[in-house]
CSV table of C-alpha atoms in Angstrom, one decimal:
chain,number,residue,atom,x,y,z
T,25,UNK,CA,-28.1,59.5,18.1
T,26,UNK,CA,-27.4,63.5,18.5
T,27,UNK,CA,-23.9,63.9,17.5
T,28,UNK,CA,-22.5,67.5,18.9
T,29,UNK,CA,-19.1,68.6,20.6
T,30,UNK,CA,-19.9,67.1,23.6
T,31,UNK,CA,-20.8,63.9,23.2
T,32,UNK,CA,-17.8,63.3,20.7
T,33,UNK,CA,-15.6,64.8,24.2
T,34,UNK,CA,-17.3,62.7,25.8
T,35,UNK,CA,-16.9,59.9,23.2
T,36,UNK,CA,-13.2,60.2,23.0
T,37,UNK,CA,-13.2,60.7,26.9
T,38,UNK,CA,-14.9,56.5,28.1
T,39,UNK,CA,-12.6,55.5,25.0
T,40,UNK,CA,-8.9,56.3,26.0
T,41,UNK,CA,-9.6,54.6,29.6
T,42,UNK,CA,-11.6,51.4,28.6
T,43,UNK,CA,-8.7,51.1,25.7
T,44,UNK,CA,-5.9,52.3,28.5
T,45,UNK,CA,-7.1,49.5,30.5
T,46,UNK,CA,-8.3,46.6,27.8
T,47,UNK,CA,-6.8,43.2,30.0
T,48,UNK,CA,-6.0,41.2,27.2
T,49,UNK,CA,-5.9,41.0,23.3
T,50,UNK,CA,-9.5,39.9,23.4
T,51,UNK,CA,-10.9,42.6,25.1
T,52,UNK,CA,-9.6,45.1,23.0
T,53,UNK,CA,-10.9,43.9,20.0
T,54,UNK,CA,-14.6,44.0,21.4
T,55,UNK,CA,-13.8,47.2,22.2
T,56,UNK,CA,-12.6,47.7,18.7
T,57,UNK,CA,-15.6,46.4,17.8
T,58,UNK,CA,-18.2,48.3,19.8
T,59,UNK,CA,-16.7,52.1,19.4
T,60,UNK,CA,-15.8,51.7,15.4
T,61,UNK,CA,-18.0,48.7,13.7
T,62,UNK,CA,-20.0,49.4,11.5
T,63,UNK,CA,-22.9,49.2,14.9
T,64,UNK,CA,-20.4,51.0,16.9
T,65,UNK,CA,-21.2,53.8,18.8
T,66,UNK,CA,-18.8,56.1,16.8
T,67,UNK,CA,-19.8,54.7,13.1
T,68,UNK,CA,-23.0,55.9,14.9
T,69,UNK,CA,-22.1,59.3,15.2
T,70,UNK,CA,-20.8,60.3,11.5
T,71,UNK,CA,-23.7,58.7,10.0
T,72,UNK,CA,-25.5,61.7,12.1
T,73,UNK,CA,-24.3,64.3,10.4
T,74,UNK,CA,-26.2,64.7,8.0
T,75,UNK,CA,-28.7,65.6,10.0
T,76,UNK,CA,-26.4,69.1,11.8
T,77,UNK,CA,-27.7,72.2,10.3
T,78,UNK,CA,-24.7,72.8,8.1
T,79,UNK,CA,-22.6,75.3,9.9
T,80,UNK,CA,-22.5,72.5,12.6
T,81,UNK,CA,-22.1,70.1,10.4
T,82,UNK,CA,-18.4,71.0,9.3
T,83,UNK,CA,-17.0,71.5,12.1
T,84,UNK,CA,-17.8,68.8,14.0
T,85,UNK,CA,-17.2,66.1,11.0
T,86,UNK,CA,-13.8,67.4,11.1
T,87,UNK,CA,-13.8,66.3,14.8
T,88,UNK,CA,-15.6,63.4,14.2
T,89,UNK,CA,-12.9,61.9,11.9
T,90,UNK,CA,-10.7,63.5,14.5
T,91,UNK,CA,-11.2,61.7,16.7
T,92,UNK,CA,-11.8,58.4,14.8
T,93,UNK,CA,-8.1,58.2,14.3
T,94,UNK,CA,-7.1,58.8,18.0
T,95,UNK,CA,-8.8,55.8,18.8
T,96,UNK,CA,-8.0,53.7,15.5
T,97,UNK,CA,-3.7,54.5,17.3
T,98,UNK,CA,-5.2,53.7,20.5
T,99,UNK,CA,-6.7,50.7,20.5
T,100,UNK,CA,-2.6,49.9,18.1
T,101,UNK,CA,-1.1,51.3,20.5
T,102,UNK,CA,-1.7,49.7,23.9
T,103,UNK,CA,-2.4,45.6,20.9
T,104,UNK,CA,0.8,47.1,21.0
T,105,UNK,CA,1.6,46.9,24.6
T,106,UNK,CA,-0.5,44.2,25.1
T,107,UNK,CA,1.9,41.6,22.3
T,108,UNK,CA,5.1,43.3,24.2
T,109,UNK,CA,3.9,42.5,27.3
T,110,UNK,CA,3.5,39.0,26.8
T,111,UNK,CA,5.6,38.1,25.0
T,112,UNK,CA,7.8,38.9,28.3
T,113,UNK,CA,6.2,36.5,29.5
T,114,UNK,CA,6.4,33.4,27.2
T,115,UNK,CA,8.7,31.8,29.4
T,116,UNK,CA,7.0,31.4,31.8
T,117,UNK,CA,3.5,30.7,30.9
T,118,UNK,CA,3.5,29.0,27.4
T,119,UNK,CA,7.0,26.8,28.3
T,120,UNK,CA,8.1,23.6,26.3
T,121,UNK,CA,9.1,20.6,27.9
T,122,UNK,CA,12.3,19.5,25.5
T,123,UNK,CA,12.6,17.3,27.5
T,124,UNK,CA,9.3,15.2,26.9
T,125,UNK,CA,8.6,12.2,24.6
T,126,UNK,CA,5.0,12.0,23.3
T,127,UNK,CA,4.0,9.4,21.8
T,128,UNK,CA,4.6,7.1,19.0
T,129,UNK,CA,3.8,8.4,15.7
T,130,UNK,CA,3.0,4.2,14.4
T,131,UNK,CA,3.4,4.5,10.9
T,132,UNK,CA,2.1,2.9,8.3
T,133,UNK,CA,4.1,-0.7,6.3
T,134,UNK,CA,4.4,-3.3,3.9
T,135,UNK,CA,1.5,-5.7,4.1
T,136,UNK,CA,3.4,-9.4,4.4
T,137,UNK,CA,2.8,-10.6,0.7
T,138,UNK,CA,3.8,-7.4,-0.8
T,139,UNK,CA,6.8,-7.7,1.5
T,140,UNK,CA,6.9,-12.2,0.5
T,141,UNK,CA,7.4,-11.0,-3.3
T,142,UNK,CA,9.8,-7.6,-3.0
T,143,UNK,CA,12.3,-10.6,-2.1
T,144,UNK,CA,11.6,-13.3,-3.8
T,145,UNK,CA,11.5,-9.7,-6.6
T,146,UNK,CA,15.4,-9.9,-5.5
T,147,UNK,CA,16.7,-13.3,-5.0
T,148,UNK,CA,15.6,-14.0,-9.0
T,149,UNK,CA,16.6,-10.6,-9.9
T,150,UNK,CA,20.6,-10.9,-8.6
T,151,UNK,CA,21.0,-14.2,-10.8
T,152,UNK,CA,19.1,-12.4,-13.9
T,153,UNK,CA,15.3,-13.1,-13.9
T,154,UNK,CA,13.3,-10.9,-15.0
T,155,UNK,CA,8.9,-9.6,-14.2
T,156,UNK,CA,6.5,-10.3,-16.7
T,157,UNK,CA,3.7,-9.8,-16.0
T,158,UNK,CA,-0.6,-10.6,-18.1
T,159,UNK,CA,-4.5,-10.1,-18.4
T,160,UNK,CA,-6.5,-11.4,-15.1
T,161,UNK,CA,-8.4,-12.9,-17.6
T,162,UNK,CA,-8.0,-15.1,-20.5
T,163,UNK,CA,-8.3,-17.3,-23.4
T,164,UNK,CA,-8.8,-20.8,-23.1
T,165,UNK,CA,-6.2,-21.7,-25.3
T,166,UNK,CA,-3.4,-19.9,-23.4
T,167,UNK,CA,-4.9,-20.8,-20.1
T,168,UNK,CA,-4.9,-24.1,-20.4
T,169,UNK,CA,-4.8,-26.1,-24.3
T,170,UNK,CA,-1.7,-24.6,-24.7
T,171,UNK,CA,0.2,-25.9,-21.5
T,172,UNK,CA,-0.6,-29.3,-22.5
T,173,UNK,CA,-3.8,-29.3,-20.5
T,174,UNK,CA,-7.0,-30.5,-23.2
T,175,UNK,CA,-10.7,-30.4,-22.7
T,176,UNK,CA,-11.6,-33.4,-21.8
T,177,UNK,CA,-8.0,-33.8,-19.3
T,178,UNK,CA,-8.2,-34.0,-15.8
T,179,UNK,CA,-6.1,-31.3,-14.2
T,180,UNK,CA,-9.3,-29.4,-15.7
T,181,UNK,CA,-11.3,-30.7,-12.7
T,182,UNK,CA,-8.5,-29.4,-10.0
T,183,UNK,CA,-7.4,-26.2,-12.1
T,184,UNK,CA,-11.3,-24.9,-13.1
T,185,UNK,CA,-12.8,-20.6,-12.8
T,186,UNK,CA,-14.7,-18.9,-12.8
T,187,UNK,CA,-15.8,-18.0,-16.7
T,188,UNK,CA,-16.5,-14.9,-18.0
T,189,UNK,CA,-19.1,-14.8,-21.1
T,190,UNK,CA,-19.4,-18.7,-21.4
T,191,UNK,CA,-16.2,-21.1,-22.2
T,192,UNK,CA,-13.5,-18.6,-24.0
T,193,UNK,CA,-12.5,-16.7,-20.9
T,194,UNK,CA,-11.6,-17.1,-17.6
T,195,UNK,CA,-10.1,-15.9,-14.3
T,196,UNK,CA,-6.9,-17.0,-15.0
T,197,UNK,CA,-5.8,-20.4,-12.6
T,198,UNK,CA,-2.7,-19.7,-12.8
T,199,UNK,CA,-0.3,-17.3,-13.8
T,200,UNK,CA,1.7,-19.9,-16.3
T,201,UNK,CA,-0.7,-18.1,-20.0
T,202,UNK,CA,2.1,-15.1,-19.3
T,203,UNK,CA,5.1,-17.8,-19.9
T,204,UNK,CA,3.4,-18.7,-23.2
T,205,UNK,CA,2.9,-15.2,-24.1
T,206,UNK,CA,6.4,-14.3,-22.9
T,207,UNK,CA,7.6,-17.4,-25.1
T,208,UNK,CA,5.3,-16.2,-28.7
T,209,UNK,CA,6.0,-12.4,-28.4
T,210,UNK,CA,10.4,-12.9,-27.0
T,211,UNK,CA,13.7,-15.4,-28.6
T,212,UNK,CA,16.1,-17.4,-26.2
T,213,UNK,CA,17.6,-16.8,-23.8
T,214,UNK,CA,14.4,-17.0,-21.5
T,215,UNK,CA,15.0,-15.7,-16.8
T,216,UNK,CA,11.6,-14.2,-16.4
T,217,UNK,CA,9.6,-14.5,-13.2
T,218,UNK,CA,5.0,-14.0,-14.0
T,219,UNK,CA,3.9,-12.8,-9.9
T,220,UNK,CA,0.0,-11.8,-9.5
T,221,UNK,CA,-3.4,-12.7,-8.1
T,222,UNK,CA,-5.1,-16.3,-9.9
T,223,UNK,CA,-8.7,-17.4,-8.3
T,224,UNK,CA,-10.2,-20.9,-8.8
T,225,UNK,CA,-13.6,-22.6,-7.6
T,226,UNK,CA,-11.5,-24.1,-4.5
T,227,UNK,CA,-13.9,-24.0,-0.5
T,228,UNK,CA,-12.2,-21.7,1.6
T,229,UNK,CA,-10.0,-23.0,4.5
T,230,UNK,CA,-6.5,-22.7,6.5
T,231,UNK,CA,-5.2,-23.3,4.0
T,232,UNK,CA,-7.4,-23.1,0.8
T,233,UNK,CA,-9.0,-19.5,-1.5
T,234,UNK,CA,-10.6,-18.6,-3.8
T,235,UNK,CA,-8.7,-15.5,-5.1
T,236,UNK,CA,-4.0,-15.9,-4.4
T,237,UNK,CA,-1.7,-15.0,-5.9
T,238,UNK,CA,1.4,-17.1,-7.1
T,239,UNK,CA,4.8,-16.8,-9.3
T,240,UNK,CA,6.1,-18.4,-11.3
T,241,UNK,CA,9.5,-19.2,-12.9
T,242,UNK,CA,10.2,-19.8,-16.2
T,243,UNK,CA,14.2,-20.4,-17.7
T,244,UNK,CA,14.7,-21.6,-22.1
T,245,UNK,CA,18.2,-21.5,-23.3
T,246,UNK,CA,20.2,-23.7,-25.1
T,247,UNK,CA,21.4,-27.0,-23.0
T,248,UNK,CA,19.1,-26.3,-19.7
T,249,UNK,CA,18.9,-29.9,-17.8
T,250,UNK,CA,17.6,-31.1,-14.3
T,251,UNK,CA,20.6,-30.4,-12.2
T,252,UNK,CA,20.0,-26.1,-13.9
T,253,UNK,CA,16.7,-26.5,-12.2
T,254,UNK,CA,17.6,-28.3,-8.4
T,255,UNK,CA,21.3,-25.8,-8.5
T,256,UNK,CA,18.0,-23.5,-9.3
T,257,UNK,CA,15.7,-24.9,-6.4
T,258,UNK,CA,18.2,-25.1,-3.9
T,259,UNK,CA,19.7,-21.1,-4.3
T,260,UNK,CA,15.9,-19.9,-3.8
T,261,UNK,CA,14.2,-21.8,-1.1
T,262,UNK,CA,17.9,-21.4,1.3
T,263,UNK,CA,17.7,-17.4,1.0
T,264,UNK,CA,13.4,-17.8,1.4
T,265,UNK,CA,13.8,-19.3,4.8
T,266,UNK,CA,18.4,-20.3,4.9
T,267,UNK,CA,20.3,-21.8,5.2
T,268,UNK,CA,19.0,-24.1,8.4
T,269,UNK,CA,16.2,-25.2,7.2
T,270,UNK,CA,16.6,-28.8,5.4
T,271,UNK,CA,15.0,-29.4,1.4
T,272,UNK,CA,13.7,-32.0,-0.1
T,273,UNK,CA,13.0,-32.5,-4.1
T,274,UNK,CA,11.3,-35.4,-5.0
T,275,UNK,CA,9.2,-36.8,-7.7
T,276,UNK,CA,6.1,-35.2,-9.3
T,277,UNK,CA,3.7,-34.5,-12.1
T,278,UNK,CA,2.4,-31.9,-14.3
T,279,UNK,CA,0.7,-32.2,-17.0
T,280,UNK,CA,3.9,-28.9,-18.4
T,281,UNK,CA,6.2,-30.4,-17.5
T,282,UNK,CA,7.9,-33.5,-18.0
T,283,UNK,CA,9.6,-34.8,-15.8
T,284,UNK,CA,8.2,-32.9,-12.6
T,285,UNK,CA,9.7,-32.4,-9.8
T,286,UNK,CA,8.0,-30.9,-6.2
T,287,UNK,CA,10.4,-29.3,-3.9
T,288,UNK,CA,9.8,-28.5,0.0
T,289,UNK,CA,10.8,-27.3,4.1
T,290,UNK,CA,10.7,-28.7,7.0
T,291,UNK,CA,9.2,-26.9,9.3
T,292,UNK,CA,10.3,-24.1,10.8
T,293,UNK,CA,7.7,-25.4,13.8
T,294,UNK,CA,8.8,-28.7,14.6
T,295,UNK,CA,12.2,-29.1,13.0
T,296,UNK,CA,10.6,-31.6,11.0
T,297,UNK,CA,9.8,-33.8,13.8
T,298,UNK,CA,6.0,-33.5,12.6
T,299,UNK,CA,3.4,-31.2,14.2
T,300,UNK,CA,0.2,-30.2,13.5
T,301,UNK,CA,0.8,-28.4,11.5
T,302,UNK,CA,2.8,-29.4,8.9
T,303,UNK,CA,2.3,-33.4,9.8
T,304,UNK,CA,5.4,-34.9,8.2
T,305,UNK,CA,8.1,-32.7,8.6
T,306,UNK,CA,8.0,-31.3,5.7
T,307,UNK,CA,5.7,-28.6,4.0
T,308,UNK,CA,5.0,-27.8,0.3
T,309,UNK,CA,7.1,-25.2,-1.3
T,310,UNK,CA,6.6,-24.7,-5.1
T,311,UNK,CA,5.9,-27.3,-8.2
T,312,UNK,CA,8.6,-27.7,-11.5
T,313,UNK,CA,9.5,-29.4,-13.9
T,314,UNK,CA,10.7,-29.5,-17.5
T,315,UNK,CA,9.2,-27.6,-19.6
T,316,UNK,CA,7.6,-30.4,-22.1
T,317,UNK,CA,8.5,-30.3,-25.8
T,318,UNK,CA,4.4,-29.1,-27.2
T,319,UNK,CA,4.4,-26.5,-24.6
T,320,UNK,CA,8.5,-25.2,-26.1
T,321,UNK,CA,6.3,-25.6,-29.3
T,322,UNK,CA,3.4,-23.6,-28.4
T,323,UNK,CA,5.5,-20.8,-27.4
T,324,UNK,CA,6.9,-20.7,-31.1
T,325,UNK,CA,10.3,-22.2,-29.4
T,326,UNK,CA,11.7,-25.4,-31.2
T,327,UNK,CA,12.3,-27.8,-28.6
T,328,UNK,CA,14.9,-30.0,-30.4
T,329,UNK,CA,17.7,-26.7,-30.2
T,330,UNK,CA,15.8,-25.4,-27.0
T,331,UNK,CA,15.5,-27.6,-23.3
T,332,UNK,CA,13.6,-25.7,-20.3
T,333,UNK,CA,12.6,-25.5,-16.9
T,334,UNK,CA,9.9,-23.6,-15.3
T,335,UNK,CA,9.3,-24.0,-11.1
T,336,UNK,CA,6.0,-22.4,-9.6
T,337,UNK,CA,5.0,-21.0,-5.6
T,338,UNK,CA,1.9,-19.1,-4.6
T,339,UNK,CA,2.6,-16.3,-2.7
T,340,UNK,CA,0.6,-16.9,0.2
T,341,UNK,CA,2.1,-20.3,0.9
T,342,UNK,CA,5.5,-19.6,0.8
T,343,UNK,CA,4.1,-16.1,3.6
T,344,UNK,CA,3.0,-19.2,6.2
T,345,UNK,CA,6.1,-20.9,5.7
T,346,UNK,CA,8.6,-18.7,6.1
T,347,UNK,CA,6.0,-15.9,8.7
T,348,UNK,CA,4.9,-19.1,11.0
T,349,UNK,CA,1.4,-18.7,10.4
T,350,UNK,CA,-1.5,-21.4,10.3
T,351,UNK,CA,-4.2,-20.2,8.4
T,352,UNK,CA,-4.0,-18.2,4.6
T,353,UNK,CA,-7.1,-16.6,5.7
T,354,UNK,CA,-5.6,-13.9,8.6
T,355,UNK,CA,-4.1,-12.0,5.1
T,356,UNK,CA,-6.6,-11.1,3.8
T,357,UNK,CA,-9.0,-10.1,7.5
T,358,UNK,CA,-6.6,-7.1,7.3
T,359,UNK,CA,-6.9,-7.5,11.0
T,360,UNK,CA,-4.0,-4.9,12.0
T,361,UNK,CA,-3.4,-6.6,15.4
T,362,UNK,CA,-1.9,-9.8,12.6
T,363,UNK,CA,-0.3,-7.4,10.1
T,364,UNK,CA,2.1,-5.1,12.8
T,365,UNK,CA,3.7,-8.5,14.0
T,366,UNK,CA,5.1,-7.7,10.3
């Protein structure tokens, strides 16, 4: 492009007209690029200054730089005018309806099994229980033998699990090993609950699964009696299910307790009349009993001076009973339509 003062004046006149007529900020920015960008008209003129004779170069260069400063000033001034115009009409064009209620934001919430676990912890914390945890991969001694279940005991058939590396290590079948480990490392008085996942080779159906969640309780102290256990069960059941649910305690058998009992609550669906869910009006909630003397010995505690009781319940089953859910598998399917109910 040939550069002279007349060309620069023409660029200036056109630039002033177009800048003044720019309707919005986008058009103004496009005009800036067209004039002052890397390939802009005035930029090209400045690059051509080197081809001018030496006696014209200084004057033309000064005029080009002055024009560039004028255009930059005009662009800034027009941008300010456009911004002021936008603010003046803001209430008409960009108003906000403060009375509009948007769609509610859906917030997540705790899983029903987590809710049950937290409730169990709160219930027992009120009467001085601590939470104890243990490994999910156990050895046979802590999982079976220390709990009075030797290798040939038939209870192993109903509590068999997944073995790792032969028959020395396995996924725990219950949280009772935590009781043994706690007794081995703590002296009485002991008052704990031990929650966590457990594993058994059970067929999956509405009431069973290969993985589920338990919590077990253990109390060891001087002169602990069966009546203390009965009162604890009644306190827990009424705290969990409410005062309207009836409680039934009957005899049972477990290798690690003697005597052993089982506890049930009246069905929440039929009120104890008997239905498809409960069969006879009662739903079992936990097994319990006085800790067997040999189990105390295996935990390093002298049964001549101390006694205790233990109890255990499935958290999944408690959730089924509390929320009147008929199929255990619903808790594990992650169906948001089901989970939103809680």
